[in-house]
Each structure stands twice: as structure tokens, then as C-alpha cells.
Amino acid sequence: MKEVKNQRDKYDKILQAATKVFAKKGFFASKVSEIAKEAGVADGTIYLYFENKDHILISIFEEKMQLVLDNMVKELSSEPGPIEKLKKFAQVHLKLIEGNKDMAELIQVELRQSSKFMKNYKNEKFLRYLDLIAEILKEGQEMGIFKREIIPGIFKRAFFGALDEMSRFWVLSTKKYYDINTAADQISSYFLKGICA
Amino acid sequence: MKEVKNQRDKYDKILQAATKVFAKKGFFASKVSEIAKEAGVADGTIYLYFENKDHILISIFEEKMQLVLDNMVKELSSEPGPIEKLKKFAQVHLKLIEGNKDMAELIQVELRQSSKFMKNYKNEKFLRYLDLIAEILKEGQEMGIFKREIIPGIFKRAFFGALDEMSRFWVLSTKKYYDINTAADQISSYFLKGICA
Amino acid sequence: MKEVKNQRDKYDKILQAATKVFAKKGFFASKVSEIAKEAGVADGTIYLYFENKDHILISIFEEKMQLVLDNMVKELSSEPGPIEKLKKFAQVHLKLIEGNKDMAELIQVELRQSSKFMKNYKNEKFLRYLDLIAEILKEGQEMGIFKREIIPGIFKRAFFGALDEMSRFWVLSTKKYYDINTAADQISSYFLKGICA
Amino acid sequence: MKEVKNQRDKYDKILQAATKVFAKKGFFASKVSEIAKEAGVADGTIYLYFENKDHILISIFEEKMQLVLDNMVKELSSEPGPIEKLKKFAQVHLKLIEGNKDMAELIQVELRQSSKFMKNYKNEKFLRYLDLIAEILKEGQEMGIFKREIIPGIFKRAFFGALDEMSRFWVLSTKKYYDINTAADQISSYFLKGICA
DNA sequence: TATGAATGAGAATTCATTCAT
DNA sequence: CATGAATGAATTCTCATTCAT
């Protein structure tokens, strides 16, 4: 029991260290030895827990995206209707970014590269996350709240993209120009009510 | 005069080759020798035109983004009002992606990394491109067409992000699910009219 | 007493496992952890019985060559004269190979390397084995059966080499072209009677 | 022309250096950087001429065995009959060893390992060399000089093995106990006339 | 004794960049 | 200007060995 705990601890410690290092320098510029140092383990120890450098990145996505996903599902469930859910999605997403800059940066920047160098890695968790948006839309359409002609496959990307670009700006900036809540409310309002006067 | 032309030719040939190679493999996985081969020049020749590998990428952004920028400005200028301009922006942006997959992929994926490994490179052209959106908004606000409370710094990112995520989907997919015009119209309509019934 | 027996058991088990693994992959390509796994012990346990990886190989030679040596001495002792002894040597040597492919391969291939990487290891057992041949020769020369001008130091190597190359062929081939007895008889006959008609 | 010469020179220089280093330390214990240093080139230069470390060894075999083969064929061709050819083979083989200790050691020791780590490398040149012996035998058998019952596949290995074990002794010893000619004559005489008085 | 997680020195290989031609 | 052979620093990953439990 104690040993199992220790192993899991070390696994987590490495993952956390890798998240930090990758976020700071990017995947390619990060050295395994840096991750090891950051995690306080020997270089070789990394390879007891991960097949190779690529798989560290993959594991980060898998683990973190699952948490993000679970959290979002939980948060949305307490909202009464589609409109509130969409607002909540924006709030929660941007809030999450603020609290996990390292992870956010990874998902922002490195995730996008992943399809290049990790040919066979399908980011299912991320697709599931996107689908949460589509489901909100569909629910609203069935209730007659949202226009029927909105195409879910387009909408989910547009809505996510809007939030994502916003958070990318925060992640890459050192200073924060806008308040999280303001930004979240603005963005969900663009989509809900449009920008026309 | 002829030599100058030849030099410019070779510079362009290398840039074009690099765009293709970077888009296919990503910046880090691309080798200078591959670019040289694709361009039909010797490895060493690359260094007569570019300081180093990083600067090839930077030059691509500079050159291509200028074209993109000029094109967008020209296209927007023929539109009568802010609403039409915003629709046009979406149309032109997505159309551009379709016609320049390599470049689109570069801007999508590698641009995001650039701030990591090229510390002092400020992507001014890209920021200028974003500002085109902000200017359309401001114009509309001044005319009373768009709501006053929309914050340009947030809006420009949300609008661009929505288009960008959509095109990322296309760039990375092999198959194209949605028609360009449909997507452009949907997205601009989300922002202009909202999605509520 | 029981513990001593157990210790010896484990020692033997490791040695047997190492013989198998070394034979299959060669000394350098074999991993200590593979030997441990094959022997059913923990990696660290190996080091309770052997100083290091090199000494496992050395121990195999020592132990196995002693058995080979004892067996050969016993088998030769029942032969009446030098001619019969030489024939017997060939028979026994090749038969041994057939029954102990793993060990044979080790002696064939790895023994030859040993002098390289294990600077101070003198393979005394092997030299003793070679000398059995020289002794048969000398016995025959004293009895006037073998030519006086045959130099034992050359003969023992030539005879052993002939058998050894033959068995190397078997060890490395998957299929066996020639019958053991045929080969043994042919080879001893070359040396005893020459090949001339 | 000059460049081609230079490239070939460097290729040869690396091969020669590798032969020396491999012979001294064995394939596995030899480091690519040592070979580079011995050859007077940078580590990376090795990889302009050879795919990897394995292929350096393979190339040595290919190149050297071809020379050995050509030389032996030439030497044998000037001999009148099978008996003289067999004597000559022994002479030339042992002489060759004496003049090329490094190469001899490689072929002796490392060749035997090659089937282990270079699974798909078939040592065709070596098999051809062995067949030269079989051909001498067959020629003699057709002329009625050698006994019909001698099996070429066994004989060639026995004869080669006898010479090979002898030369292995020389290669590994620092001092030389026997004269080359004496050894060659003794060995060929064992096979030709037998050792019985 | 036995374990096996952890260590970290070490090695092959890559590739951006240089420079003699 | 153009070349491309040569360089060598840098990095991932392996595995014999140790030692706390």
C-alpha cells in the first residue's frame, strides 16, 4: 500500500514537473534531464514510468484533460438551461486557464503540434470536451431556445476557438488586460445575443 | 538587375520550400537539408539568404502575413459597412486557408510556438491582422451599429479564434466536412445576430 | 544444511539461466535483468551470488568446462590406445555439442571474446582440455604409433579447431546437414589416415 | 576526381581505424568516438560514410574478405595440382594472418559474433572462402588423388578450422611459438598423409 | 537473504552551421 | 555566389549496479 502510493507519487511528480517544463520551454526545447531535475529524480527514473519523452506529453494530456472534462461536466450539470450552461462553460474554461497556466499553455500550444509528431495519437479527450459544447447547443435547439440552423460541428469549434484564443492571449502575455469574468461574459454574450445594437 | 532578380528568385524558392517542409513536418522535425533539397539548392546556400533556421520561419511569417494583410485590407475596402466587412473578413480568412494549406498550417501551429523559442520575435503582422477586426468593430460602434459595451480587445480575439479553430480543423483533417461559405456565414452570423431564436 | 543446499540451488539456477540467455543473445546483448527473470529471482539477487556480469560468464566457463573435462577424461580412460582415444575424443566432443547447444554456443562464440574484455581471465580449463589431445598424441608417439615429427602444440589446435569449426556450423545452423557420428569419424580419419587415396 | 579520391581516402581511413580499434577492444567495447579519433575525423563524419556502427563491421568484412578471397584464388591458380593447392592454402592463410593481425582477429573473433547481433547479415564472402577448400577436394577426388568418401562439407570446415584455431592462438598470444611455415606444413600434412607412422 | 525501485554514467546518433574550394 | 563535406555539441535512452526495506 505504501509502495503503491510512492510509485503513484513519483509518477505524479514527474508529470507535474514535465507540465511545468514543457509549458515553459515547449516540448522540443525541453530536455528529459530538466524534467528529471525538476521532479527531483534521476534521468533514468523517468523511463521507469514513461516509455519515452513523447509519452510524457501524451500522459499529461490524458490525465489533465480527464480532470478538466470531469470538472466541466460537474459544473454544467448544476445549471438549469442551455443558456446558463453556455455562460458557465465560458466562465469555467477561462477560470481553469487562469488557475493552471502551465497546463493551459501545454494544451494551447503543444496540443496543436501533437498531431504532427505523434501521428497515431488521437486526442479523444479533447474531442469529448468540444462535444460538451455541441450538446449544450443541441439541447437548446430541441427546446426551441437556439436557432435550428446552427450547425453543431461549426458552433462548437467557433465557441471553443473564441475562448481559446482569448486564453492564449493570457497565457502568452505576462500582464492580464481583462478580467476573467468580463471576458467570459462578453464572449458568451457575443454568441448568445450577437453584437448588433 | 538580372542578378538581383536571381537572388530574389532563390530567396523566394527557399521560402516556398521551407513553407512546404515546415507545414508537413513541423518546425522542429524539419531539417535544413530537407528545405535545401526541396528548394534545389545546397545546404550552405540557405545560410547566404537566412541567418539561421529560426529566421527562415520568421521570414515566412513576415512575408506571408504581409500578403495576407494586404489582401484583407483590399478586400475589406470594397465593402460598404462594418457588418458587410465582418462577413467579408470571415469569408476571406477561410478562403485563404483553403487555398494555402501549407501556410495556414504554419500560422496555425508554428506561429503559436514561435513565442517560445524565438524569444525576441514580436509578431507584429499578426497583431496588425487582429486589429483589422477591432477596427471594423470600432467603426460599427461609432456608427451606432454595434453595441458600445463590446470590448475590441476581447472581440477581435474571440472572432479570430472562432475562425481559426474552424480552419485548424480543416487543416488537420483530411476530409472537409463543411463548405467554406457555410462555415464563414455561420460564424459571422453567430457574432452578428447571436444564436438565440 | 538446507540453506546451503538452497543457496547452491539458486546459484545453479542463475548459471543455467545465464547460459541460456547468453547463448541466445550473446554476452553483450544480454541484460542482467533478463537472466534474473529467466532464473526467477530478483535482479539484485544475482549480485549476492556473482560479483558482476563478467563473472557470471567466467563462472559458466569454470563450472561447465570442469564437467566437460571430467567427462572427457572418463570417456578416454576406457579406450585401449591412442588411436581409439582420438576417435573417441571426436565422438565425445561433437556429441557434447549436440546435447548442450547453449553451452556449446557460449564456448564457441563468447569464450573467444572473453580474452578481450576480461583482461585477467586465463581460461585454464580450456587449455587443459586442449592438452588432453596433446597427451593422446604424445602417448602415441612414445608407442611408435604416431609420427615423431608431429608437434603437439600445433596438433592439438588443429584437431580441436577441426572439430570446433564443425560444431560451430551446427550451432549456428538451424538444420543439421551431417550426422554426428559421420562427422566425428570423418574428421578423426582425416587426421589418422590422411585424405590421400 | 580529386574529391572522389578524398572521399575514398576517408572511407578507407575510417575502415582502417575501425579495424584497429575493433581488433584491440572487440566490437562492443569499441566506441565510435574512438574510431573517429583513430581515423582523425569528427564523430559525425563516420556517419557520412557508414549507416551505423554495425555497418562499419560489415563493411570491414566485405572489403577485407574480398581481398583475401581474390588473393587466395590468385595464389592457388598457379599451383599444378590439388595437393599443392591444399598446401598452398594453408601457407597463404597463415601468412595472411601474420601480416594482418588486426583483420585476422576481427574475422576470428567478431565474425563469430556477427550472426548474433546482425541477424540478417549473411557472410557470403566467408562461405565462398570455405568453398575454395571444397573445390580443391573435389578436384582431387575427380582426379582420383583424394579418397572418394571424404565429404566436402565436412572437410572444408575441418581444414579451415584447423588453420583457424592455429591462427587464433597466434592472434591472441603475444609471443609466437611456432614458425608459420612449419605450422602450415604440419597442418596440411596431417590432412594429406595422416598422423600415423 | 531477497527484493526491485532508483540511480547516473555512458554511448550512439543527429543535424544546424561552417568554410575551403 | 554556390557548394556540400566536415564538424562536434547536444540529447535521448539503456542498463549494470546499489541499497533501503
mmCIF file of C-alpha atoms in Angstrom, chain C residues 90-187:
data_model
loop_
_atom_site.group_PDB
_atom_site.id
_atom_site.type_symbol
_atom_site.label_atom_id
_atom_site.label_comp_id
_atom_site.label_asym_id
_atom_site.label_seq_id
_atom_site.Cartn_x
_atom_site.Cartn_y
_atom_site.Cartn_z
ATOM 1 C CA ALA C 90 35.985 -36.502 -31.669
ATOM 2 C CA GLN C 91 32.869 -38.549 -30.909
ATOM 3 C CA VAL C 92 32.501 -37.256 -27.391
ATOM 4 C CA HIS C 93 33.211 -33.647 -28.304
ATOM 5 C CA LEU C 94 30.641 -33.495 -31.072
ATOM 6 C CA LYS C 95 28.101 -35.457 -29.080
ATOM 7 C CA LEU C 96 28.514 -32.983 -26.250
ATOM 8 C CA ILE C 97 27.811 -30.102 -28.572
ATOM 9 C CA GLU C 98 24.672 -31.756 -29.780
ATOM 10 C CA GLY C 99 23.384 -32.256 -26.237
ATOM 11 C CA ASN C 100 24.304 -28.823 -24.975
ATOM 12 C CA LYS C 101 23.726 -26.319 -27.706
ATOM 13 C CA ASP C 102 23.530 -23.384 -25.356
ATOM 14 C CA MET C 103 26.770 -24.158 -23.662
ATOM 15 C CA ALA C 104 28.407 -25.055 -26.939
ATOM 16 C CA GLU C 105 27.474 -21.751 -28.430
ATOM 17 C CA LEU C 106 28.780 -19.938 -25.413
ATOM 18 C CA ILE C 107 32.108 -21.695 -25.609
ATOM 19 C CA GLN C 108 32.224 -21.205 -29.341
ATOM 20 C CA VAL C 109 31.441 -17.578 -29.513
ATOM 21 C CA GLU C 110 31.776 -15.934 -26.189
ATOM 22 C CA LEU C 111 34.837 -17.748 -24.992
ATOM 23 C CA ARG C 112 36.678 -16.217 -27.884
ATOM 24 C CA GLN C 113 35.701 -12.789 -26.803
ATOM 25 C CA SER C 114 36.462 -13.317 -23.196
ATOM 26 C CA SER C 115 40.131 -12.577 -23.530
ATOM 27 C CA LYS C 116 39.215 -9.168 -24.844
ATOM 28 C CA PHE C 117 37.010 -7.767 -22.206
ATOM 29 C CA MET C 118 38.109 -9.799 -19.243
ATOM 30 C CA LYS C 119 41.749 -8.938 -19.309
ATOM 31 C CA ASN C 120 42.992 -11.094 -16.499
ATOM 32 C CA TYR C 121 40.893 -14.153 -17.026
ATOM 33 C CA LYS C 122 43.004 -17.085 -18.104
ATOM 34 C CA ASN C 123 40.957 -19.895 -19.414
ATOM 35 C CA GLU C 124 42.845 -22.673 -17.739
ATOM 36 C CA LYS C 125 40.137 -25.261 -18.078
ATOM 37 C CA PHE C 126 40.037 -24.801 -21.786
ATOM 38 C CA LEU C 127 43.801 -25.102 -22.069
ATOM 39 C CA ARG C 128 43.609 -28.271 -20.032
ATOM 40 C CA TYR C 129 41.001 -29.616 -22.455
ATOM 41 C CA LEU C 130 43.306 -28.910 -25.393
ATOM 42 C CA ASP C 131 46.113 -30.676 -23.602
ATOM 43 C CA LEU C 132 44.119 -33.870 -23.451
ATOM 44 C CA ILE C 133 44.628 -34.013 -27.210
ATOM 45 C CA ALA C 134 48.331 -33.316 -26.907
ATOM 46 C CA GLU C 135 48.623 -36.107 -24.369
ATOM 47 C CA ILE C 136 46.957 -38.614 -26.642
ATOM 48 C CA LEU C 137 49.400 -37.624 -29.342
ATOM 49 C CA LYS C 138 52.421 -37.928 -27.109
ATOM 50 C CA GLU C 139 51.276 -41.294 -25.845
ATOM 51 C CA GLY C 140 51.006 -42.482 -29.416
ATOM 52 C CA GLN C 141 54.382 -41.066 -30.334
ATOM 53 C CA GLU C 142 56.016 -42.835 -27.424
ATOM 54 C CA MET C 143 54.404 -46.052 -28.508
ATOM 55 C CA GLY C 144 55.679 -45.509 -32.048
ATOM 56 C CA ILE C 145 52.147 -45.321 -33.393
ATOM 57 C CA PHE C 146 52.225 -41.631 -34.380
ATOM 58 C CA LYS C 147 54.919 -39.867 -36.333
ATOM 59 C CA ARG C 148 57.636 -38.343 -34.189
ATOM 60 C CA GLU C 149 57.711 -35.075 -36.123
ATOM 61 C CA ILE C 150 54.157 -34.081 -35.219
ATOM 62 C CA ILE C 151 54.372 -31.054 -32.942
ATOM 63 C CA PRO C 152 51.851 -31.440 -30.090
ATOM 64 C CA GLY C 153 51.244 -27.717 -29.704
ATOM 65 C CA ILE C 154 50.233 -27.495 -33.330
ATOM 66 C CA PHE C 155 48.386 -30.777 -33.496
ATOM 67 C CA LYS C 156 46.165 -30.160 -30.522
ATOM 68 C CA ARG C 157 44.984 -26.912 -32.007
ATOM 69 C CA ALA C 158 44.492 -28.302 -35.491
ATOM 70 C CA PHE C 159 42.465 -31.230 -34.208
ATOM 71 C CA PHE C 160 40.405 -29.161 -31.826
ATOM 72 C CA GLY C 161 39.927 -26.496 -34.483
ATOM 73 C CA ALA C 162 38.615 -29.019 -36.978
ATOM 74 C CA LEU C 163 36.029 -30.298 -34.510
ATOM 75 C CA ASP C 164 35.212 -26.850 -33.311
ATOM 76 C CA GLU C 165 34.549 -25.346 -36.711
ATOM 77 C CA MET C 166 32.311 -28.291 -37.477
ATOM 78 C CA SER C 167 30.317 -27.775 -34.352
ATOM 79 C CA ARG C 168 30.147 -24.050 -34.916
ATOM 80 C CA PHE C 169 28.411 -24.810 -38.142
ATOM 81 C CA TRP C 170 25.861 -26.892 -36.296
ATOM 82 C CA VAL C 171 25.334 -24.449 -33.562
ATOM 83 C CA LEU C 172 24.648 -21.600 -35.920
ATOM 84 C CA SER C 173 22.664 -23.554 -38.479
ATOM 85 C CA THR C 174 19.090 -24.327 -37.787
ATOM 86 C CA LYS C 175 19.204 -27.522 -39.792
ATOM 87 C CA LYS C 176 21.766 -30.235 -39.286
ATOM 88 C CA TYR C 177 23.384 -31.377 -42.500
ATOM 89 C CA TYR C 178 25.542 -34.222 -41.286
ATOM 90 C CA ASP C 179 25.218 -36.974 -38.774
ATOM 91 C CA ILE C 180 27.331 -36.508 -35.673
ATOM 92 C CA ASN C 181 28.978 -39.898 -35.918
ATOM 93 C CA THR C 182 29.729 -39.498 -39.589
ATOM 94 C CA ALA C 183 31.362 -36.163 -38.971
ATOM 95 C CA ALA C 184 33.353 -37.398 -35.984
ATOM 96 C CA ASP C 185 34.580 -40.418 -37.852
ATOM 97 C CA GLN C 186 35.447 -38.435 -40.955
ATOM 98 C CA ILE C 187 37.399 -35.864 -39.025
#
